PDB file of C-alpha atoms and ligand atoms in Angstrom:
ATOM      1  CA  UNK F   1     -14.835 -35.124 -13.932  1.00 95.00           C
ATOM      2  CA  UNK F   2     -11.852 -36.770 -12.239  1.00 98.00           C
ATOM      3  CA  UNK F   3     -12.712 -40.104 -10.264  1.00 98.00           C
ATOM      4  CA  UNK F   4     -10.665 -38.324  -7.511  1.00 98.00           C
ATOM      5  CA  UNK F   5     -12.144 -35.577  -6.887  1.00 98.00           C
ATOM      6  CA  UNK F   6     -15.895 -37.260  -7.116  1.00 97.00           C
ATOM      7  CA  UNK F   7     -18.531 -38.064  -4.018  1.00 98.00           C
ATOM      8  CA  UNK F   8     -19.967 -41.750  -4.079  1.00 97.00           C
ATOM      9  CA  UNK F   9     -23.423 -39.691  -5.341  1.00 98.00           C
ATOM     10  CA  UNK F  10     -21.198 -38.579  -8.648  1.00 98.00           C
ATOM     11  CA  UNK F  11     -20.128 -41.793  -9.203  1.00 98.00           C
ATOM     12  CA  UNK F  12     -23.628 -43.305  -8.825  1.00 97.00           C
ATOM     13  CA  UNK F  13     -24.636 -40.675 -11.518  1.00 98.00           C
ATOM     14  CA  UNK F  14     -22.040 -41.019 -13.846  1.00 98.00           C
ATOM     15  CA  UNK F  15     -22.219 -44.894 -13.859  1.00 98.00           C
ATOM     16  CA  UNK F  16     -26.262 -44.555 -14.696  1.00 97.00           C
ATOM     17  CA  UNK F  17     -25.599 -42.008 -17.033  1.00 97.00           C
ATOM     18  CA  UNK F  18     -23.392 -44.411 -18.595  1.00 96.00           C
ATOM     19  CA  UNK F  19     -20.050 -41.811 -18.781  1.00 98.00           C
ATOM     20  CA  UNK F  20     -16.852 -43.358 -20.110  1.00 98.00           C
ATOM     21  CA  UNK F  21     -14.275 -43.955 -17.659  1.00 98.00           C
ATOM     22  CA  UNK F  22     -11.037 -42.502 -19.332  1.00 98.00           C
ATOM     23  CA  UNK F  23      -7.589 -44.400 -17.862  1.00 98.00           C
ATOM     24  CA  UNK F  24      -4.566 -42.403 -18.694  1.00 98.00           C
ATOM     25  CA  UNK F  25      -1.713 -45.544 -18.985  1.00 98.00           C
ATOM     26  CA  UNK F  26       1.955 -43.910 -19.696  1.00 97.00           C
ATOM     27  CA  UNK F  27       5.547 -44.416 -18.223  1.00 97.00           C
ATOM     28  CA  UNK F  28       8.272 -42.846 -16.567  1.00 98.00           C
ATOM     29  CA  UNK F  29      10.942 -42.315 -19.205  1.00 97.00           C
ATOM     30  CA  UNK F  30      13.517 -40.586 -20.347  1.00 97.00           C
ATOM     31  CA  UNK F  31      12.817 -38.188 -23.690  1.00 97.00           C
ATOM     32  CA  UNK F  32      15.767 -36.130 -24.602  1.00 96.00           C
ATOM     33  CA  UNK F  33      17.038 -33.452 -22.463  1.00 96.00           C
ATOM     34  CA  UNK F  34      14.442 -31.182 -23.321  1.00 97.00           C
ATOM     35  CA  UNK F  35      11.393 -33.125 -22.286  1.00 97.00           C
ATOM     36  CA  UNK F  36       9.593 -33.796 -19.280  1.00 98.00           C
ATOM     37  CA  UNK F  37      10.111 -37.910 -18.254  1.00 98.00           C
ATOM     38  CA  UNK F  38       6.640 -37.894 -18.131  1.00 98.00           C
ATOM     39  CA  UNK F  39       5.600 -37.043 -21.092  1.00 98.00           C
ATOM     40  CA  UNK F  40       3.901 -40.333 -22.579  1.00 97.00           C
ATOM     41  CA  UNK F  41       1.351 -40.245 -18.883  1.00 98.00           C
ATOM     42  CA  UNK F  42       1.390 -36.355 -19.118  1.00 98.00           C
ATOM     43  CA  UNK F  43      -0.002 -35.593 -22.749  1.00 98.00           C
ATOM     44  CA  UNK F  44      -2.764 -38.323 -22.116  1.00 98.00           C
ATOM     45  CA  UNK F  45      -3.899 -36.652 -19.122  1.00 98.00           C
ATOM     46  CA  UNK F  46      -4.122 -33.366 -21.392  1.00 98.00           C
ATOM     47  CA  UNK F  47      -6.423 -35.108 -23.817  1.00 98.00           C
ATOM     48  CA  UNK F  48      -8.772 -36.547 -21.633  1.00 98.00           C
ATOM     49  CA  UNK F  49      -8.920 -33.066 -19.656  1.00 98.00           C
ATOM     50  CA  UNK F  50      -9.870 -31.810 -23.486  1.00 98.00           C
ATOM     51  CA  UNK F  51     -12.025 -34.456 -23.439  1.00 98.00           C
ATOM     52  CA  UNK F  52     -14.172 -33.894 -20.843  1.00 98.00           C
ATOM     53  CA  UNK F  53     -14.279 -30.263 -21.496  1.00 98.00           C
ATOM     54  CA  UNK F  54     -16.585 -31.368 -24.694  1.00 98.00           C
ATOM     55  CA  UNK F  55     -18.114 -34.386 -22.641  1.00 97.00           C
ATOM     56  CA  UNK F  56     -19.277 -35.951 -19.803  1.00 97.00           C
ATOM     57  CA  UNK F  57     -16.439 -38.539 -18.837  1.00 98.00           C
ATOM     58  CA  UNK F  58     -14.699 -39.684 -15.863  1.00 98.00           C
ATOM     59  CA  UNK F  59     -11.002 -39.324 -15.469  1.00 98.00           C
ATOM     60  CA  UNK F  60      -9.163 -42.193 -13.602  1.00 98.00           C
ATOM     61  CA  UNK F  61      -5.971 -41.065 -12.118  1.00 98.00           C
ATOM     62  CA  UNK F  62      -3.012 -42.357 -14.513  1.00 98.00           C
ATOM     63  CA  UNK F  63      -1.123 -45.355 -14.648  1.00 98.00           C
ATOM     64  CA  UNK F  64       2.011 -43.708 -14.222  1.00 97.00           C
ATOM     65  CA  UNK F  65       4.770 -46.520 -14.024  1.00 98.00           C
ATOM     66  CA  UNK F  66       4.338 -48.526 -16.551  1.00 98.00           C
ATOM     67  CA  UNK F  67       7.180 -51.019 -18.784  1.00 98.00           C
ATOM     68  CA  UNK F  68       9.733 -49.438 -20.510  1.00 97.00           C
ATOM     69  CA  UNK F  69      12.056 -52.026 -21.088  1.00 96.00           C
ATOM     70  CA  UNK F  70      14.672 -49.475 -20.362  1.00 97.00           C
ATOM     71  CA  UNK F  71      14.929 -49.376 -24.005  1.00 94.00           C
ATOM     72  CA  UNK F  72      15.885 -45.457 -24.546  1.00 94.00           C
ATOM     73  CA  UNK F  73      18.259 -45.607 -20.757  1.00 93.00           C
ATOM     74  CA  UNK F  74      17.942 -46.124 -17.131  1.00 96.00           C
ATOM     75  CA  UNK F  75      17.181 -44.818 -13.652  1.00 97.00           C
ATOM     76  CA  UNK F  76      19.788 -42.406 -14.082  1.00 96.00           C
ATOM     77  CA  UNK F  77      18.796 -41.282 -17.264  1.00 94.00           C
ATOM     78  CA  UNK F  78      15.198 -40.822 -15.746  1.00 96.00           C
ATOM     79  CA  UNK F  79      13.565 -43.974 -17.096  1.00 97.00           C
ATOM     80  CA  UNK F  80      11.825 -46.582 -14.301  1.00 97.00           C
ATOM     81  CA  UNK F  81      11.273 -50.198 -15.443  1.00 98.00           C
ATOM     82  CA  UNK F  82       8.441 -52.425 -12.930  1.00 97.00           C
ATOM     83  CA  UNK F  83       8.362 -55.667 -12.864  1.00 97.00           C
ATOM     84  CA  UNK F  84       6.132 -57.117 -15.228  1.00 97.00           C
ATOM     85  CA  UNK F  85       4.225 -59.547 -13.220  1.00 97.00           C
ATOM     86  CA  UNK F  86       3.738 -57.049 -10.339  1.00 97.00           C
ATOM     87  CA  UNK F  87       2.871 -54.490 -12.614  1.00 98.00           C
ATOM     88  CA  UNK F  88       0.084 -56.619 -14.453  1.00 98.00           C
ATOM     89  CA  UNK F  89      -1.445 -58.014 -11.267  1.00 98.00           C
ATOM     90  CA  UNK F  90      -1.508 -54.400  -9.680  1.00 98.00           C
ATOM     91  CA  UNK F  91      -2.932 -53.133 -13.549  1.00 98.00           C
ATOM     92  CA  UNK F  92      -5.671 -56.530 -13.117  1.00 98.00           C
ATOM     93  CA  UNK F  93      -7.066 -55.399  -9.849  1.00 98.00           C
ATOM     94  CA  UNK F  94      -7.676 -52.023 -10.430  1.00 98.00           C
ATOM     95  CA  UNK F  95      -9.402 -52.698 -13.738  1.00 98.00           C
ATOM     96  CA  UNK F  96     -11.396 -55.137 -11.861  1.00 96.00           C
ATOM     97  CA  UNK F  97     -12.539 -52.466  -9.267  1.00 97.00           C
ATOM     98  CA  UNK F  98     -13.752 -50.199 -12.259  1.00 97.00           C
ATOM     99  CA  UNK F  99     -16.261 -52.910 -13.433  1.00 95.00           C
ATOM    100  CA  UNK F 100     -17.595 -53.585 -10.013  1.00 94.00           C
ATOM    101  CA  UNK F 101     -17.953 -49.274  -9.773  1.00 97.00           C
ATOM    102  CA  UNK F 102     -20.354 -50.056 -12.620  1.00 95.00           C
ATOM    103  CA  UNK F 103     -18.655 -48.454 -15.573  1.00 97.00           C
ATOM    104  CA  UNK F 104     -19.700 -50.408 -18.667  1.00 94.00           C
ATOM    105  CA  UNK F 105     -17.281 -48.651 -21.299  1.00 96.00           C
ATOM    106  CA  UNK F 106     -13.487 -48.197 -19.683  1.00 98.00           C
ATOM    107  CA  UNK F 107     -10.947 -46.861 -21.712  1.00 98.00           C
ATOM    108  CA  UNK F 108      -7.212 -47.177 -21.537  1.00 98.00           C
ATOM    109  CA  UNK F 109      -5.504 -44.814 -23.580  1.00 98.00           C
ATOM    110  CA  UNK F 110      -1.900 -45.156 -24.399  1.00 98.00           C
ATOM    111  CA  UNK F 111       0.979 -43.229 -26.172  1.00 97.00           C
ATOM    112  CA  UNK F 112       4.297 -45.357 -25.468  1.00 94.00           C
ATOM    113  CA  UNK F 113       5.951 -47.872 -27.582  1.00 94.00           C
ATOM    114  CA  UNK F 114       2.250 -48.963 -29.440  1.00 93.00           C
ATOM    115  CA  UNK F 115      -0.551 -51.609 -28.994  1.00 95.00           C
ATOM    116  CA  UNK F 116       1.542 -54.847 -28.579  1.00 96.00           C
ATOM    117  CA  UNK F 117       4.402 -53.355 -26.065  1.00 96.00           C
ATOM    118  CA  UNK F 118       4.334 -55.318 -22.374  1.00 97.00           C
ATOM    119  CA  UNK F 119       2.649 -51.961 -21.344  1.00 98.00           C
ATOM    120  CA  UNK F 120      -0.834 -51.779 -23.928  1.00 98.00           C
ATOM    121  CA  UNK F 121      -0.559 -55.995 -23.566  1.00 98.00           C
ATOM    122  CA  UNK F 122      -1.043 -55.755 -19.423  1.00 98.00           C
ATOM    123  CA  UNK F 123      -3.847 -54.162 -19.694  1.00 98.00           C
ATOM    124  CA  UNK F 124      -5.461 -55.826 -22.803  1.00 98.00           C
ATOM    125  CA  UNK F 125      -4.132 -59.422 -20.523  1.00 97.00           C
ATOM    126  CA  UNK F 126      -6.550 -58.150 -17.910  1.00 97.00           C
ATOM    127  CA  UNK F 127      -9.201 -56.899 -19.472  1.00 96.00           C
ATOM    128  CA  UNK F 128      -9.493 -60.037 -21.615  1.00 95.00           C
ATOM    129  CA  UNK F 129      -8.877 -62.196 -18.060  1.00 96.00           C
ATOM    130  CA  UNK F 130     -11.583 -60.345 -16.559  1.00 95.00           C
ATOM    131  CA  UNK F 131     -14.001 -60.659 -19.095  1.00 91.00           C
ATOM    132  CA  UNK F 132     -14.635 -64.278 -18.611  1.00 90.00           C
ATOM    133  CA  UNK F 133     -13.567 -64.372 -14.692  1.00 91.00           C
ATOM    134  CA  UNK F 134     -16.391 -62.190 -13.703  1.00 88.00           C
ATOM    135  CA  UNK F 135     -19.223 -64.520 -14.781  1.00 90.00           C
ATOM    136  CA  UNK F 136     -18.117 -66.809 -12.420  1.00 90.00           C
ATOM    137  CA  UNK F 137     -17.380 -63.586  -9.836  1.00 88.00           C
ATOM    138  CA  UNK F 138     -21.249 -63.057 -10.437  1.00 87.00           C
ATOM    139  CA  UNK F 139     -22.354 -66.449  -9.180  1.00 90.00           C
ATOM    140  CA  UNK F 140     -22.566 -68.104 -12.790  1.00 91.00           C
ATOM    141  CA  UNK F 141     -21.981 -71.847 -13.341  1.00 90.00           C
ATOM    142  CA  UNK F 142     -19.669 -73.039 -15.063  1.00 92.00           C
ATOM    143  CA  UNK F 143     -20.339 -73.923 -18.267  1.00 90.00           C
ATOM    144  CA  UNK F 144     -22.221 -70.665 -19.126  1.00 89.00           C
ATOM    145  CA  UNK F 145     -21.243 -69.863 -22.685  1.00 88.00           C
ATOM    146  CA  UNK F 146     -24.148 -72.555 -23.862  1.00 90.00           C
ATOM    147  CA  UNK F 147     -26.520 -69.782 -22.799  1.00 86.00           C
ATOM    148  CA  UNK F 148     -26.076 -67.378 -25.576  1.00 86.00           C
ATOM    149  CA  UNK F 149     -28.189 -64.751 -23.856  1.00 86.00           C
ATOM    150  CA  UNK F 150     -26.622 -65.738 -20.270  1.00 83.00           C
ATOM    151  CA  UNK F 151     -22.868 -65.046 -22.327  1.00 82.00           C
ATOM    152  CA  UNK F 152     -23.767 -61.909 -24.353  1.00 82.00           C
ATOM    153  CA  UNK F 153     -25.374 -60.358 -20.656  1.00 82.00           C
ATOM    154  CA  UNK F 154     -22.935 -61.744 -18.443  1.00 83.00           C
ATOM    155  CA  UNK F 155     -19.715 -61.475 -20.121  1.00 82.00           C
ATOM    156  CA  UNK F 156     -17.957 -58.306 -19.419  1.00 83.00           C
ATOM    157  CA  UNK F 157     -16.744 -58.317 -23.515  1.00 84.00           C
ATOM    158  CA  UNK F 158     -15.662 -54.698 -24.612  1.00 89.00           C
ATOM    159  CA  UNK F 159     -16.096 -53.433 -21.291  1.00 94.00           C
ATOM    160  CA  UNK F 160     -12.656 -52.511 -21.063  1.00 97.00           C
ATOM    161  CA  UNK F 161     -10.938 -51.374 -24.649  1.00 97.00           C
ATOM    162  CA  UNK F 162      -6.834 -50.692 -24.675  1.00 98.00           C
ATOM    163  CA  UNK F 163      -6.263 -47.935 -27.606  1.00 98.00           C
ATOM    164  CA  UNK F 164      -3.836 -45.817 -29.121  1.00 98.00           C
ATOM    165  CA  UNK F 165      -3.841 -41.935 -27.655  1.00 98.00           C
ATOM    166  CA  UNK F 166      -3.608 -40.928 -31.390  1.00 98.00           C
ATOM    167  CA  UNK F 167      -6.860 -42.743 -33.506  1.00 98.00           C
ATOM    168  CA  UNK F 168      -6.030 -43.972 -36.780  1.00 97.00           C
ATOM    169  CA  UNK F 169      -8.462 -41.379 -38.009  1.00 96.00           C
ATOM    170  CA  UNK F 170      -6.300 -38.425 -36.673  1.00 97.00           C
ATOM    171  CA  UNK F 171      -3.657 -39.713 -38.722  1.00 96.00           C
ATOM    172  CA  UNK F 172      -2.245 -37.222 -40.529  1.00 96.00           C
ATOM    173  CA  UNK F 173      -1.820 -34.233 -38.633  1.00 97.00           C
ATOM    174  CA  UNK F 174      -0.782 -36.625 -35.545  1.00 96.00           C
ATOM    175  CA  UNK F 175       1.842 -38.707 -35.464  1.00 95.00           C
ATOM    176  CA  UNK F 176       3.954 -40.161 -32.693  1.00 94.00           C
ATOM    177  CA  UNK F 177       7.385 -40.922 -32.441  1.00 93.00           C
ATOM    178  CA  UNK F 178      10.308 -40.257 -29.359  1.00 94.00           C
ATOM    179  CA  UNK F 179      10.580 -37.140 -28.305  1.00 95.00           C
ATOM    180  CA  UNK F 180      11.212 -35.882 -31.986  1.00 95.00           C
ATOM    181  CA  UNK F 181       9.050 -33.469 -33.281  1.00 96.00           C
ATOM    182  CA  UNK F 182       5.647 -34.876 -32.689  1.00 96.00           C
ATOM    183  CA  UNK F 183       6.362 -35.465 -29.154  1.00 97.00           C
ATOM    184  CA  UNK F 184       8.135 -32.224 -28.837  1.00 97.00           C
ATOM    185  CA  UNK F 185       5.061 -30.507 -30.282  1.00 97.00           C
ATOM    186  CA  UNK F 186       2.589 -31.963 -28.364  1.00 98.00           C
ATOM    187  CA  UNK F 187       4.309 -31.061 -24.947  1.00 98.00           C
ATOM    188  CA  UNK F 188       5.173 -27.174 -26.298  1.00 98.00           C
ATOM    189  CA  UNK F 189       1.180 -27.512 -27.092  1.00 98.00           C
ATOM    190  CA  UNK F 190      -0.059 -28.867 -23.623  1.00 98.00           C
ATOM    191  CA  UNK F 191       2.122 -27.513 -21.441  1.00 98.00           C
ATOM    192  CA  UNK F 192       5.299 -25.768 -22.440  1.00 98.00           C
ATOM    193  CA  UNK F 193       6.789 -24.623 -19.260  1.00 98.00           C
ATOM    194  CA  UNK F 194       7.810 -29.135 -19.036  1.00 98.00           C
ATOM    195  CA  UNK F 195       9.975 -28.390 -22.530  1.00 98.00           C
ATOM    196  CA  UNK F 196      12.886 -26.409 -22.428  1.00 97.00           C
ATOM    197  CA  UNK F 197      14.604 -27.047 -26.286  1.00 96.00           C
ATOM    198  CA  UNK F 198      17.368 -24.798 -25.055  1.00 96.00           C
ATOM    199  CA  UNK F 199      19.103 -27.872 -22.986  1.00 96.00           C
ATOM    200  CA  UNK F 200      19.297 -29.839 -26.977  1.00 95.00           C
ATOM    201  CA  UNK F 201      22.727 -27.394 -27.791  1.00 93.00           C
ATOM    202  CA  UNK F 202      23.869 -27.745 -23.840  1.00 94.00           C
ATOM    203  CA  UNK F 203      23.472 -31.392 -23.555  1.00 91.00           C
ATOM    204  CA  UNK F 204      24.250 -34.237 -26.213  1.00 88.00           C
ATOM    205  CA  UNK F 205      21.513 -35.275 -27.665  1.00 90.00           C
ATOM    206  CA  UNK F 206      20.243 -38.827 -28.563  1.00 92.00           C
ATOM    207  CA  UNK F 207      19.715 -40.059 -31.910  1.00 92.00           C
ATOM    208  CA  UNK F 208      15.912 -40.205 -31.373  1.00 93.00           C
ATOM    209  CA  UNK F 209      16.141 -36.236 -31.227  1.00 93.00           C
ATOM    210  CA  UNK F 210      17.551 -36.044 -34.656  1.00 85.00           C
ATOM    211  CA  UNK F 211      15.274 -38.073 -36.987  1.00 70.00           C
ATOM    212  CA  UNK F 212      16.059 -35.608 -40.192  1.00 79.00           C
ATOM    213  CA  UNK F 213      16.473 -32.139 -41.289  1.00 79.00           C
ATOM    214  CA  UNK F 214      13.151 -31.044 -41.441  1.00 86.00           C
ATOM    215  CA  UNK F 215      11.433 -32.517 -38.647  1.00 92.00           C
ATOM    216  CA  UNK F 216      13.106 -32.810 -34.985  1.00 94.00           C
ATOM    217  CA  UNK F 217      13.157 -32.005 -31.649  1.00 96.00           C
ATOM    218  CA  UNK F 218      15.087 -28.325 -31.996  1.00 95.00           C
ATOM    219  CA  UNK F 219      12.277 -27.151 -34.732  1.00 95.00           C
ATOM    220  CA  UNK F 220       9.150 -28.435 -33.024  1.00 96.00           C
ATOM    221  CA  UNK F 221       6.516 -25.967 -32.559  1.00 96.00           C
ATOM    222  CA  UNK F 222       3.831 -25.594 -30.480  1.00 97.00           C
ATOM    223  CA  UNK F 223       1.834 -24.676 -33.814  1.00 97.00           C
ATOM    224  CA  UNK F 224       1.775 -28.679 -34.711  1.00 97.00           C
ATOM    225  CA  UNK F 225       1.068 -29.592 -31.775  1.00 98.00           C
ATOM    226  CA  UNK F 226      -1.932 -28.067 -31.428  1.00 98.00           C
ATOM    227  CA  UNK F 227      -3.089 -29.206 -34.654  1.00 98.00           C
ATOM    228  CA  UNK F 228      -2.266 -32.859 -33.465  1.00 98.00           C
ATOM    229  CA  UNK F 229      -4.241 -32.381 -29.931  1.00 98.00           C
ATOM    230  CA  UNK F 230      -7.215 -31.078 -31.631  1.00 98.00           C
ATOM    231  CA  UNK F 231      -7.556 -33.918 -34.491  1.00 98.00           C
ATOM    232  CA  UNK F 232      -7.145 -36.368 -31.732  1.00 98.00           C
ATOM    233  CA  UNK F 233      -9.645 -34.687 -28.905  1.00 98.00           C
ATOM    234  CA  UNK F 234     -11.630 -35.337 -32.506  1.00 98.00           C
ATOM    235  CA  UNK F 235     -11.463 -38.166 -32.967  1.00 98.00           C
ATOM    236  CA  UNK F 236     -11.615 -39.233 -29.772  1.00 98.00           C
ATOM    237  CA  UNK F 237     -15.050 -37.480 -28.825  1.00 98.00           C
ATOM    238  CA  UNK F 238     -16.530 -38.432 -32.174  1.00 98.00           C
ATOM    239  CA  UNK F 239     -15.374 -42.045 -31.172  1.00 97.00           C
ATOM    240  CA  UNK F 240     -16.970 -42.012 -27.450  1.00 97.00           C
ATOM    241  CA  UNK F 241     -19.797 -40.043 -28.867  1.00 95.00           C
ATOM    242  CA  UNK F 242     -20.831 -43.209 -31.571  1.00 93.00           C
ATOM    243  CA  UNK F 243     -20.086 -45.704 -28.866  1.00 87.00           C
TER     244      UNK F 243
HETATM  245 ZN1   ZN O 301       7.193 -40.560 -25.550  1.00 63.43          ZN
END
């Protein structure tokens, strides 16, 4: 269920049934001329909705404008680059209200630019902040980690975990990469009226369109994609399902 469309009684009985919260962290940025500049926030949202069609999870609305760097262009190019600070405080508040909601197992799912990019470190900066910062929050004294069992039920440690959209264990069929064909694939997949591959012979397009022969952005198929959204709803509900 999306956090947005629930009634404080749903959250109440998702947070005792102990549902993940799903956070859907992307970026505005430019992919090609084929591609939607939402892609990296848009195909997240389409896995969590596959998701939660095979479990009971909550959907937080995305974190839509997140660091780019304005490594692949610029405004004009349809790319959006926050400030950093701003961007981490705003991502550090919000991950803060989700603990005091109740939800015990957040997770941040991200497809741009991997696990150590200013975007996957702001929220893995906050969640790690927050960890020890609500003991305190909770009326703890200082000096709390010599109580093991005070730590281990105070401590908000793994509450919040910052992962890759695509699990290592749906790797192969899915693999990322900019707007190539993976990328390609998995928009045709999720939602091919955002993909237009026409607009790759009207338009030049950028070197991260044409990796090699075989595989790029004019022969990606919605046929791959689909493969690669179905390992990772996979692995991803086999993952939630252990935790
Ligand atoms: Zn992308």
């Amino acid at each position: 269920m999306h956090l947005k469309h629930m009634r404080p009684h749903h959250l109440r009985e998702a947070v005792e049934r102990g549902d993940p919260l799903l956070v859907p962290a992307g970026c505005i940025e430019t992919h090609g001329p084929h591609m939607a500049i939402g892609h990296d926030t848009i195909i997240v949202e389409e896995i969590c909705a596959r998701i939660a069609e095979r479990m009971s999870v909550v959907i937080s609305p995305p974190f839509d404008f997140g660091p780019t760097g304005y490594a692949l262009g610029g405004p004009a190019d349809g790319t959006i680059d926050p400030d950093y600070p701003s961007f981490g405080a705003y991502v550090k508040s919000i991950l803060r209200n989700f603990l005091e909601m109740g939800f015990k197992s957040t997770y941040v799912i991200i497809m741009h630019q991997g696990m150590e990019a200013p975007l996957a470190l702001a929220f893995k900066k906050a969640a790690a902040e927050l960890s020890f910062e609500q003991v305190l929050a909770d009326g703890h004294p200082r000096g709390w980690w010599a109580d093991a069992g005070l730590a281990r039920r105070a401590a908000r440690w793994g509450y919040i975990q910052v992962l890759p959209m695509i699990l290592p264990e749906a790797t192969p069929p899915a693999e990322g990469d900019h707007a190539g064909y993976n990328e390609t694939s998995f928009l045709l997949a999720a939602r091919p009226e955002l993909v237009d591959q026409r607009r790759l012979d009207i338009e030049p397009a950028p070197w991260y369109c044409q990796k090699n022969e075989e595989k790029n952005s004019w022969n990606a198929h919605a046929e791959h994609g689909r493969l690669m959204i179905d390992a990772v709803v996979d692995a991803w509900v086999a993952r939630l399902q252990r935790a």
